[in-house]
Amino acid sequence: AKTLKVTPILGYLVLGALLGPHGLDVFSNSKADVELGDFGVLFLLFSEGLEVTSSRLSQLSNYLPLGFAQISLTSGVLTAAILSGAPQFLERFIPLDDGLINVNNPIEAFVLAAACTLSTSAFVFPVLKEREWEEEPVGQAATSLLLLQDLAVAPLLVLLPFIVGQGPTDYSAIGFLTAKATLGFGSVMVAGSFLLQRLFALVAETRSTETFVALCLLVSVGMGTVAKSLGLTDTAGAFAAGVLLANTNYSKQIQADILPFKGILLGIFFMGAGSSFDTDLVIAEWPTVLFGVFALIFLKAATLFSATKVPEWMEPNRLNPVDAIRLAILLSGGGEFAFVVLSEAEKLGVLPKELGGVLTAVVLITMALTPFKGELADKASAPLLHRVKGGTDSEGIDAELIHAKTQIADDAVIVCGYNEVGIKVLRSLGNEFRTPALDHGVGPPRLAAIDVLPSLTTYVKIPREGTAVLYGDATDPAVLKSYGISRPPAIFIALDDHEKVMSAVMSMQSTFPDAKIYARAQTRREAGELKRAGADEVVIESDELPRSAPALLRSTPNSWAAEVEEDVRLMAATAAGISLDDAE
């Protein structure tokens, strides 16, 4: 996938299609395979739940009218198009299969429309990153819409049996089930938020990554089981578990620890989805599949673009035409949650297997086309760029949205270890480079310490120093990346244990090759080992690292220290009523 410069998800889908029952039939339809696939679905919902932090929910509110308009318009238009007889009319000109396109059941049409309303996060996010649209209005809107769609999946799966008429029809039974699901599961959520904090606090004291991962998986499966026993779906429970953990003090460490397993388990899910791709059916029904692909992309793009035109009093963050076109084209395909909805619908007997197979192929193809749609979106919006004052940044983006998502400046200086030495280093740097840019509430922190001490389980801004304290494994670069730190100019390693210092030096040097690494040693022998491991500077005496930290940072290439000192000089000169040239 890296060689071809495509997302690995596409590789999983293709591999699933090749090895699945419609390909080489390597997968046997055993109970173990089915359970593993179901666990992949649970983990997908759990992973999506982990992304639902309070900051992302507050960000979602900025595009909430757009999100509701998109879901309502797209599902409504698709349902109407399916029931209107338009496919039958087009059958006069295109050799479509009447048995597949003739859908007269409103419930069947709604399920098809609901599945196709959802877009793909797995393919859209890499395109946003590649084209550097993440922090632009189109990226913020796309992220919010995808999050809202993800939030809609769990209720849809819960309501699906009632929609298709397979739930209880007696009013008293429905009332009892509703009370059990809302009050019972609500109580579980409230109790869970309290108990999980305590449980993870105990696990944090062990400082064991394996225990963290095991507990995460246990919580995911356990909440799924509890939800199922209360009349909900296990997928809704797994999603709720992710939401609970996303809003604990340990969320970033959890995301970093489960990252290797996330790839494997999500790979299983996407391989399972790819195995549903019936090559023979697609070849036999290629006009119908091709028509479905173009119809889905066109209708979703049209409804998405229309949704961006909601009145300004409803949508204060209204997109300009350039961003509206990009958003409409980029999100016009199907999504991974469509497979979950279609699978559930097939289990309930709502969709014929052949129709489900065609729709699965349509969704897969539109997902695979997402990178090309990114290119198309760029070219289609290009003629309008000169009409938009200031280009795509004309309407700008609230800086607070970026800060809420990033949390820490991507070029923050890091102190690994919040022990006595680490605290002194952080304080020394904070005092030396004190400017309004480092004050509380002005921009994201550019000085951060990280450690796994149980007492440091929260993201803290210290107003006097303008710094942040983060919970996480100080030797794991993935934790820094999860906080949004992608290009630290300098990393000060103040850990006590020499083995951990060695581990931190090697992992940080490998992940951030442009960063200068300053480490602490207790003997000359340890200092030599650290230099050979990749440390740029090693300080032996414990008190020497805090004393020398400002000078080391000042000498670090590409750091913001020089910029800060220039700001200090400018402010001092302004306060004195003289120009900077005179001050020199």
Short mmCIF file of C-alpha atoms in Angstrom, two decimals, residues 17-418:
data_model
loop_
_atom_site.label_atom_id
_atom_site.label_comp_id
_atom_site.label_asym_id
_atom_site.label_seq_id
_atom_site.Cartn_x
_atom_site.Cartn_y
_atom_site.Cartn_z
CA ALA A 17 -12.01 -10.09 -1.91
CA LEU A 18 -9.18 -12.32 -3.20
CA LEU A 19 -9.19 -14.72 -0.25
CA GLY A 20 -12.92 -14.66 0.47
CA PRO A 21 -15.63 -17.14 -0.53
CA HIS A 22 -16.03 -15.44 -3.91
CA GLY A 23 -12.28 -15.60 -4.60
CA LEU A 24 -9.81 -18.30 -3.57
CA ASP A 25 -12.14 -19.34 -0.72
CA VAL A 26 -9.31 -19.46 1.81
CA PHE A 27 -11.64 -18.38 4.60
CA SER A 28 -13.70 -21.25 5.88
CA ASN A 29 -17.14 -20.34 7.14
CA SER A 30 -16.35 -21.62 10.61
CA LYS A 31 -17.77 -20.37 13.87
CA ALA A 32 -14.35 -18.99 14.86
CA ASP A 33 -14.16 -16.90 11.67
CA VAL A 34 -17.62 -15.48 12.24
CA GLU A 35 -16.84 -14.60 15.86
CA LEU A 36 -13.55 -12.99 14.85
CA GLY A 37 -15.36 -10.93 12.23
CA ASP A 38 -17.98 -9.88 14.79
CA PHE A 39 -15.19 -8.86 17.16
CA GLY A 40 -13.72 -6.77 14.35
CA VAL A 41 -17.06 -4.94 14.06
CA LEU A 42 -17.14 -4.40 17.83
CA PHE A 43 -13.61 -3.00 17.77
CA LEU A 44 -14.48 -0.69 14.87
CA LEU A 45 -17.32 0.82 16.91
CA PHE A 46 -15.09 0.93 20.00
CA SER A 47 -12.36 2.76 18.06
CA GLU A 48 -14.85 5.28 16.71
CA GLY A 49 -16.14 5.84 20.24
CA LEU A 50 -12.60 6.62 21.39
CA GLU A 51 -12.59 9.58 18.99
CA VAL A 52 -15.70 11.12 20.57
CA THR A 53 -13.96 13.40 23.06
CA SER A 54 -15.60 16.43 24.63
CA SER A 55 -13.43 18.71 22.47
CA ARG A 56 -14.57 16.94 19.29
CA LEU A 57 -18.19 17.15 20.40
CA SER A 58 -17.81 20.88 21.00
CA GLN A 59 -16.20 21.15 17.56
CA LEU A 60 -19.13 19.19 16.10
CA SER A 61 -21.55 21.88 17.29
CA ASN A 62 -19.98 24.34 14.85
CA TYR A 63 -21.27 22.30 11.90
CA LEU A 64 -24.30 20.63 13.51
CA PRO A 65 -26.93 22.21 11.20
CA LEU A 66 -24.88 21.16 8.18
CA GLY A 67 -24.59 17.61 9.53
CA PHE A 68 -28.31 17.23 10.22
CA ALA A 69 -29.13 18.74 6.83
CA GLN A 70 -26.78 16.32 5.07
CA ILE A 71 -28.14 13.20 6.79
CA SER A 72 -31.78 14.25 6.30
CA LEU A 73 -31.39 15.35 2.68
CA THR A 74 -29.25 12.41 1.57
CA SER A 75 -31.36 9.71 3.19
CA GLY A 76 -34.59 11.38 2.03
CA VAL A 77 -33.47 11.88 -1.57
CA LEU A 78 -32.03 8.35 -1.84
CA THR A 79 -35.22 6.81 -0.42
CA ALA A 80 -37.37 8.86 -2.80
CA ALA A 81 -35.15 8.01 -5.78
CA ILE A 82 -35.40 4.28 -5.04
CA LEU A 83 -39.20 4.34 -4.63
CA SER A 84 -39.95 6.85 -7.41
CA GLY A 85 -39.46 4.38 -10.22
CA ALA A 86 -36.49 6.30 -11.64
CA PRO A 87 -34.37 3.13 -11.92
CA GLN A 88 -37.17 1.41 -13.83
CA PHE A 89 -37.41 4.41 -16.18
CA LEU A 90 -33.67 4.30 -16.85
CA GLU A 91 -33.97 0.59 -17.57
CA ARG A 92 -35.28 1.61 -21.00
CA PHE A 93 -31.88 3.04 -21.87
CA ILE A 94 -29.49 1.02 -19.66
CA PRO A 95 -29.50 -2.80 -19.41
CA LEU A 96 -30.25 -2.90 -15.66
CA ASP A 97 -31.43 -6.00 -13.80
CA ASP A 98 -35.11 -5.45 -13.02
CA GLY A 99 -34.96 -7.96 -10.16
CA LEU A 100 -32.33 -5.85 -8.39
CA ILE A 101 -33.54 -2.31 -9.07
CA ASN A 102 -37.26 -2.90 -8.56
CA VAL A 103 -37.57 -2.01 -4.87
CA ASN A 104 -41.14 -1.23 -3.81
CA ASN A 105 -40.87 -1.90 -0.08
CA PRO A 106 -40.43 1.44 1.80
CA ILE A 107 -38.56 -0.30 4.64
CA GLU A 108 -36.13 -1.90 2.21
CA ALA A 109 -35.65 1.45 0.46
CA PHE A 110 -35.00 3.22 3.78
CA VAL A 111 -32.40 0.64 4.85
CA LEU A 112 -30.62 1.01 1.50
CA ALA A 113 -30.70 4.81 1.79
CA ALA A 114 -29.52 4.80 5.42
CA ALA A 115 -26.56 2.57 4.56
CA CYS A 116 -25.59 4.74 1.59
CA THR A 117 -25.90 8.00 3.57
CA LEU A 118 -22.81 7.08 5.59
CA SER A 119 -19.38 8.11 4.27
CA THR A 120 -15.93 6.67 4.89
CA SER A 121 -13.60 8.07 7.55
CA ALA A 122 -10.89 5.53 6.72
CA PHE A 123 -10.41 6.89 3.18
CA VAL A 124 -11.32 10.56 3.66
CA PHE A 125 -8.89 11.37 6.50
CA PRO A 126 -5.76 10.35 4.51
CA VAL A 127 -6.91 12.56 1.62
CA LEU A 128 -7.46 15.51 3.98
CA LYS A 129 -3.97 15.01 5.38
CA GLU A 130 -2.32 14.56 1.97
CA ARG A 131 -3.87 17.75 0.60
CA GLU A 132 -3.32 19.65 3.87
CA TRP A 133 -7.04 20.35 4.25
CA GLU A 134 -7.23 19.08 7.84
CA GLU A 135 -7.21 22.52 9.48
CA GLU A 136 -9.12 24.28 6.69
CA PRO A 137 -12.91 24.73 6.83
CA VAL A 138 -13.43 21.79 4.47
CA GLY A 139 -11.42 19.53 6.79
CA GLN A 140 -13.21 20.73 9.92
CA ALA A 141 -16.61 20.30 8.26
CA ALA A 142 -15.73 16.84 6.92
CA THR A 143 -14.51 15.72 10.35
CA SER A 144 -17.69 16.99 12.01
CA LEU A 145 -19.99 15.36 9.45
CA LEU A 146 -18.20 12.03 9.70
CA LEU A 147 -18.39 12.16 13.49
CA LEU A 148 -22.12 12.91 13.38
CA GLN A 149 -22.65 9.99 10.98
CA ASP A 150 -20.70 7.71 13.31
CA LEU A 151 -22.85 8.84 16.23
CA ALA A 152 -25.98 8.00 14.21
CA VAL A 153 -24.89 4.39 13.55
CA ALA A 154 -25.43 3.00 17.05
CA PRO A 155 -29.05 4.29 17.37
CA LEU A 156 -29.77 3.08 13.83
CA LEU A 157 -28.62 -0.44 14.68
CA VAL A 158 -30.76 -0.39 17.83
CA LEU A 159 -33.87 0.81 15.97
CA LEU A 160 -33.43 -1.41 12.90
CA PRO A 161 -35.33 -4.43 14.32
CA PHE A 162 -38.27 -2.15 15.18
CA ILE A 163 -38.19 -0.47 11.77
CA VAL A 164 -38.39 -3.81 9.96
CA GLY A 165 -41.11 -5.05 12.31
CA GLN A 166 -39.12 -7.75 14.10
CA GLY A 167 -39.15 -6.09 17.52
CA PRO A 168 -42.02 -6.36 20.01
CA THR A 169 -45.29 -4.81 18.83
CA ASP A 170 -47.11 -4.76 22.17
CA TYR A 171 -47.02 -1.24 23.66
CA SER A 172 -46.31 -2.46 27.19
CA ALA A 173 -43.46 -4.63 25.91
CA ILE A 174 -42.05 -1.71 23.93
CA GLY A 175 -42.34 0.55 26.98
CA PHE A 176 -40.57 -1.97 29.20
CA LEU A 177 -37.80 -2.49 26.65
CA THR A 178 -37.37 1.27 26.19
CA ALA A 179 -37.15 1.84 29.95
CA LYS A 180 -34.69 -1.01 30.33
CA ALA A 181 -32.55 0.25 27.47
CA THR A 182 -32.54 3.92 28.49
CA LEU A 183 -32.63 3.82 32.28
CA GLY A 184 -30.71 0.57 32.61
CA PHE A 185 -27.99 1.39 30.12
CA GLY A 186 -27.90 5.01 31.30
CA SER A 187 -27.19 3.78 34.82
CA VAL A 188 -24.45 1.53 33.47
CA MET A 189 -22.90 4.52 31.66
CA VAL A 190 -22.96 6.72 34.77
CA ALA A 191 -21.56 3.98 37.00
CA GLY A 192 -19.06 3.02 34.31
CA SER A 193 -17.66 6.54 34.03
CA PHE A 194 -16.90 6.48 37.76
CA LEU A 195 -15.65 2.90 37.97
CA LEU A 196 -13.46 3.14 34.88
CA GLN A 197 -11.54 6.07 36.36
CA ARG A 198 -10.84 4.02 39.49
CA LEU A 199 -10.06 0.85 37.54
CA PHE A 200 -7.63 2.54 35.18
CA ALA A 201 -6.01 4.34 38.12
CA LEU A 202 -5.19 0.92 39.60
CA VAL A 203 -3.87 -0.33 36.27
CA ALA A 204 -1.80 2.84 35.85
CA GLU A 205 0.08 2.00 39.02
CA THR A 206 1.30 -1.25 37.42
CA ARG A 207 2.77 0.75 34.50
CA SER A 208 2.02 -2.25 32.29
CA THR A 209 1.10 -1.62 28.66
CA GLU A 210 -0.19 -5.19 28.31
CA THR A 211 -2.60 -4.71 31.22
CA PHE A 212 -3.85 -1.46 29.68
CA VAL A 213 -4.60 -3.18 26.36
CA ALA A 214 -6.25 -6.19 28.01
CA LEU A 215 -8.48 -3.93 30.11
CA CYS A 216 -9.49 -1.89 27.03
CA LEU A 217 -10.55 -5.02 25.14
CA LEU A 218 -12.33 -6.36 28.23
CA VAL A 219 -14.27 -3.10 28.66
CA SER A 220 -15.23 -3.12 24.97
CA VAL A 221 -16.56 -6.68 24.97
CA GLY A 222 -18.04 -6.34 28.46
CA MET A 223 -20.05 -3.23 27.58
CA GLY A 224 -21.25 -4.97 24.41
CA THR A 225 -22.49 -7.91 26.49
CA VAL A 226 -24.22 -5.61 28.99
CA ALA A 227 -25.90 -3.66 26.19
CA LYS A 228 -27.15 -6.86 24.55
CA SER A 229 -28.61 -8.09 27.85
CA LEU A 230 -30.53 -4.80 28.14
CA GLY A 231 -32.11 -5.14 24.70
CA LEU A 232 -29.61 -3.03 22.76
CA THR A 233 -27.01 -4.23 20.28
CA ASP A 234 -23.52 -5.24 21.35
CA THR A 235 -22.14 -2.73 18.83
CA ALA A 236 -23.94 0.10 20.66
CA GLY A 237 -22.32 -1.09 23.89
CA ALA A 238 -18.85 -1.18 22.32
CA PHE A 239 -19.34 2.34 20.95
CA ALA A 240 -20.47 3.55 24.39
CA ALA A 241 -17.37 1.96 25.95
CA GLY A 242 -15.18 3.92 23.57
CA VAL A 243 -16.99 7.16 24.42
CA LEU A 244 -16.52 6.53 28.14
CA LEU A 245 -12.80 5.89 27.74
CA ALA A 246 -12.37 8.85 25.38
CA ASN A 247 -13.32 11.18 28.20
CA THR A 248 -11.08 9.67 30.87
CA ASN A 249 -7.67 11.05 31.75
CA TYR A 250 -6.07 8.02 30.13
CA SER A 251 -7.50 8.37 26.62
CA LYS A 252 -4.25 9.34 24.86
CA GLN A 253 -2.30 6.52 26.50
CA ILE A 254 -5.07 4.07 25.57
CA GLN A 255 -5.00 5.21 21.94
CA ALA A 256 -1.22 4.80 21.81
CA ASP A 257 -1.28 1.35 23.48
CA ILE A 258 -4.01 -0.16 21.30
CA LEU A 259 -2.54 1.24 18.07
CA PRO A 260 -0.81 -2.04 17.01
CA PHE A 261 -3.92 -4.09 17.84
CA LYS A 262 -6.15 -1.52 16.20
CA GLY A 263 -4.49 -2.11 12.85
CA ILE A 264 -4.84 -5.88 13.14
CA LEU A 265 -8.46 -5.93 14.33
CA LEU A 266 -9.64 -3.26 11.90
CA GLY A 267 -7.77 -5.16 9.20
CA ILE A 268 -9.87 -8.20 10.08
CA PHE A 269 -13.03 -6.10 9.79
CA PHE A 270 -12.09 -4.68 6.38
CA MET A 271 -10.96 -8.07 5.11
CA GLY A 272 -14.35 -9.41 6.19
CA ALA A 273 -16.03 -6.57 4.32
CA GLY A 274 -13.89 -7.21 1.25
CA SER A 275 -14.75 -10.92 1.32
CA SER A 276 -18.37 -9.92 0.63
CA PHE A 277 -17.30 -8.61 -2.79
CA ASP A 278 -18.79 -11.12 -5.25
CA THR A 279 -16.69 -10.87 -8.41
CA ASP A 280 -18.98 -13.16 -10.42
CA LEU A 281 -22.03 -11.11 -9.44
CA VAL A 282 -20.29 -7.84 -10.33
CA ILE A 283 -19.26 -9.19 -13.75
CA ALA A 284 -22.74 -10.55 -14.42
CA GLU A 285 -24.46 -7.35 -13.27
CA TRP A 286 -21.82 -4.81 -14.26
CA PRO A 287 -24.30 -2.31 -15.82
CA THR A 288 -26.32 -2.29 -12.57
CA VAL A 289 -23.19 -1.95 -10.41
CA LEU A 290 -21.75 0.82 -12.60
CA PHE A 291 -25.07 2.65 -12.57
CA GLY A 292 -25.20 2.31 -8.78
CA VAL A 293 -21.69 3.76 -8.40
CA PHE A 294 -22.41 6.84 -10.52
CA ALA A 295 -25.90 7.33 -9.06
CA LEU A 296 -24.62 7.17 -5.47
CA ILE A 297 -21.75 9.59 -6.09
CA PHE A 298 -23.95 12.04 -8.02
CA LEU A 299 -26.89 12.03 -5.58
CA LYS A 300 -24.70 12.26 -2.47
CA ALA A 301 -22.59 15.05 -3.96
CA ALA A 302 -25.72 16.97 -4.96
CA THR A 303 -27.38 16.62 -1.55
CA LEU A 304 -24.14 17.43 0.29
CA PHE A 305 -23.65 20.59 -1.76
CA SER A 306 -27.30 21.55 -1.17
CA ALA A 307 -26.84 21.00 2.56
CA THR A 308 -24.06 23.61 2.61
CA LYS A 309 -26.63 26.20 1.50
CA VAL A 310 -28.65 26.18 4.71
CA PRO A 311 -29.58 29.71 5.90
CA GLU A 312 -26.79 31.67 7.57
CA TRP A 313 -28.81 32.09 10.78
CA MET A 314 -28.79 28.28 11.09
CA GLU A 315 -25.18 27.76 10.02
CA PRO A 316 -22.81 30.48 11.31
CA ASN A 317 -19.80 28.60 9.89
CA ARG A 318 -21.21 28.43 6.38
CA LEU A 319 -18.73 27.12 3.83
CA ASN A 320 -17.65 29.17 0.84
CA PRO A 321 -18.25 27.68 -2.66
CA VAL A 322 -14.73 26.24 -2.93
CA ASP A 323 -14.96 24.32 0.34
CA ALA A 324 -18.57 23.30 -0.39
CA ILE A 325 -17.55 21.69 -3.69
CA ARG A 326 -14.59 19.92 -2.10
CA LEU A 327 -16.72 18.61 0.76
CA ALA A 328 -19.52 17.42 -1.53
CA ILE A 329 -17.21 15.47 -3.84
CA LEU A 330 -14.98 14.06 -1.12
CA LEU A 331 -17.83 12.62 0.99
CA SER A 332 -19.92 11.42 -1.95
CA GLY A 333 -19.02 7.73 -1.64
CA GLY A 334 -20.11 4.98 0.72
CA GLY A 335 -18.56 4.16 4.08
CA GLU A 336 -17.36 1.30 6.25
CA PHE A 337 -20.42 1.48 8.50
CA ALA A 338 -22.60 0.69 5.48
CA PHE A 339 -21.26 -2.88 5.73
CA VAL A 340 -22.39 -3.07 9.36
CA VAL A 341 -25.89 -1.79 8.50
CA LEU A 342 -26.23 -4.07 5.45
CA SER A 343 -25.00 -7.08 7.40
CA GLU A 344 -27.54 -6.43 10.16
CA ALA A 345 -30.30 -5.93 7.57
CA GLU A 346 -29.44 -9.25 5.89
CA LYS A 347 -29.55 -11.00 9.28
CA LEU A 348 -33.03 -9.55 9.82
CA GLY A 349 -34.11 -10.74 6.37
CA VAL A 350 -34.85 -7.25 5.05
CA LEU A 351 -32.52 -7.34 2.04
CA PRO A 352 -32.25 -10.15 -0.51
CA LYS A 353 -28.73 -11.56 -0.53
CA GLU A 354 -28.14 -10.67 -4.19
CA LEU A 355 -29.24 -7.05 -3.68
CA GLY A 356 -26.99 -6.82 -0.61
CA GLY A 357 -24.11 -8.16 -2.71
CA VAL A 358 -24.60 -5.53 -5.41
CA LEU A 359 -24.86 -2.73 -2.86
CA THR A 360 -21.73 -3.98 -1.07
CA ALA A 361 -19.85 -3.84 -4.39
CA VAL A 362 -21.13 -0.31 -5.05
CA VAL A 363 -20.03 0.90 -1.60
CA LEU A 364 -16.61 -0.75 -1.92
CA ILE A 365 -15.96 0.79 -5.34
CA THR A 366 -17.01 4.29 -4.24
CA MET A 367 -14.77 4.00 -1.18
CA ALA A 368 -11.81 2.93 -3.33
CA LEU A 369 -12.40 5.97 -5.58
CA THR A 370 -12.00 8.43 -2.67
CA PRO A 371 -8.34 9.37 -3.46
CA PHE A 372 -9.36 10.12 -7.06
CA LYS A 373 -12.32 12.13 -5.81
CA GLY A 374 -9.88 14.19 -3.76
CA GLU A 375 -8.04 15.07 -6.97
CA LEU A 376 -11.36 15.78 -8.71
CA ALA A 377 -12.49 17.99 -5.82
CA ASP A 378 -9.30 20.03 -6.09
CA LYS A 379 -9.65 20.52 -9.85
CA ALA A 380 -13.40 21.17 -9.75
CA SER A 381 -13.01 23.91 -7.14
CA ALA A 382 -9.95 25.53 -8.75
CA PRO A 383 -11.88 27.86 -11.14
CA LEU A 384 -13.70 29.40 -8.16
CA LEU A 385 -10.57 30.12 -6.11
CA HIS A 386 -10.04 33.57 -7.61
CA ARG A 387 -13.63 34.54 -6.75
CA VAL A 388 -13.17 33.76 -3.09
CA LYS A 389 -11.45 36.65 -1.33
CA GLY A 390 -8.28 35.35 0.22
CA GLY A 391 -8.61 31.89 -1.35
CA THR A 392 -9.85 28.96 0.69
CA ASP A 393 -8.86 30.73 3.90
CA SER A 394 -11.22 33.68 3.28
CA GLU A 395 -13.75 32.63 5.85
CA GLY A 396 -10.89 31.36 7.97
CA ILE A 397 -11.13 28.91 10.78
CA ASP A 398 -11.51 29.72 14.42
CA ALA A 399 -8.12 29.22 16.02
CA GLU A 400 -9.80 27.69 19.05
CA LEU A 401 -11.04 24.84 16.86
CA ILE A 402 -7.46 24.00 15.94
CA HIS A 403 -6.38 24.24 19.55
CA ALA A 404 -9.23 22.03 20.74
CA LYS A 405 -8.23 19.36 18.27
CA THR A 406 -4.46 19.67 18.56
CA GLN A 407 -4.35 20.42 22.32
CA ILE A 408 -0.55 20.83 22.28
CA ALA A 409 1.48 22.80 19.74
CA ASP A 410 2.95 20.50 17.12
CA ASP A 411 6.38 22.07 17.73
CA ALA A 412 6.24 21.83 21.52
CA VAL A 413 9.44 21.18 23.45
CA ILE A 414 9.07 17.96 25.42
CA VAL A 415 10.37 16.96 28.85
CA CYS A 416 10.19 13.18 29.32
CA GLY A 417 9.71 12.52 33.01
CA TYR A 418 7.90 14.63 35.60
#
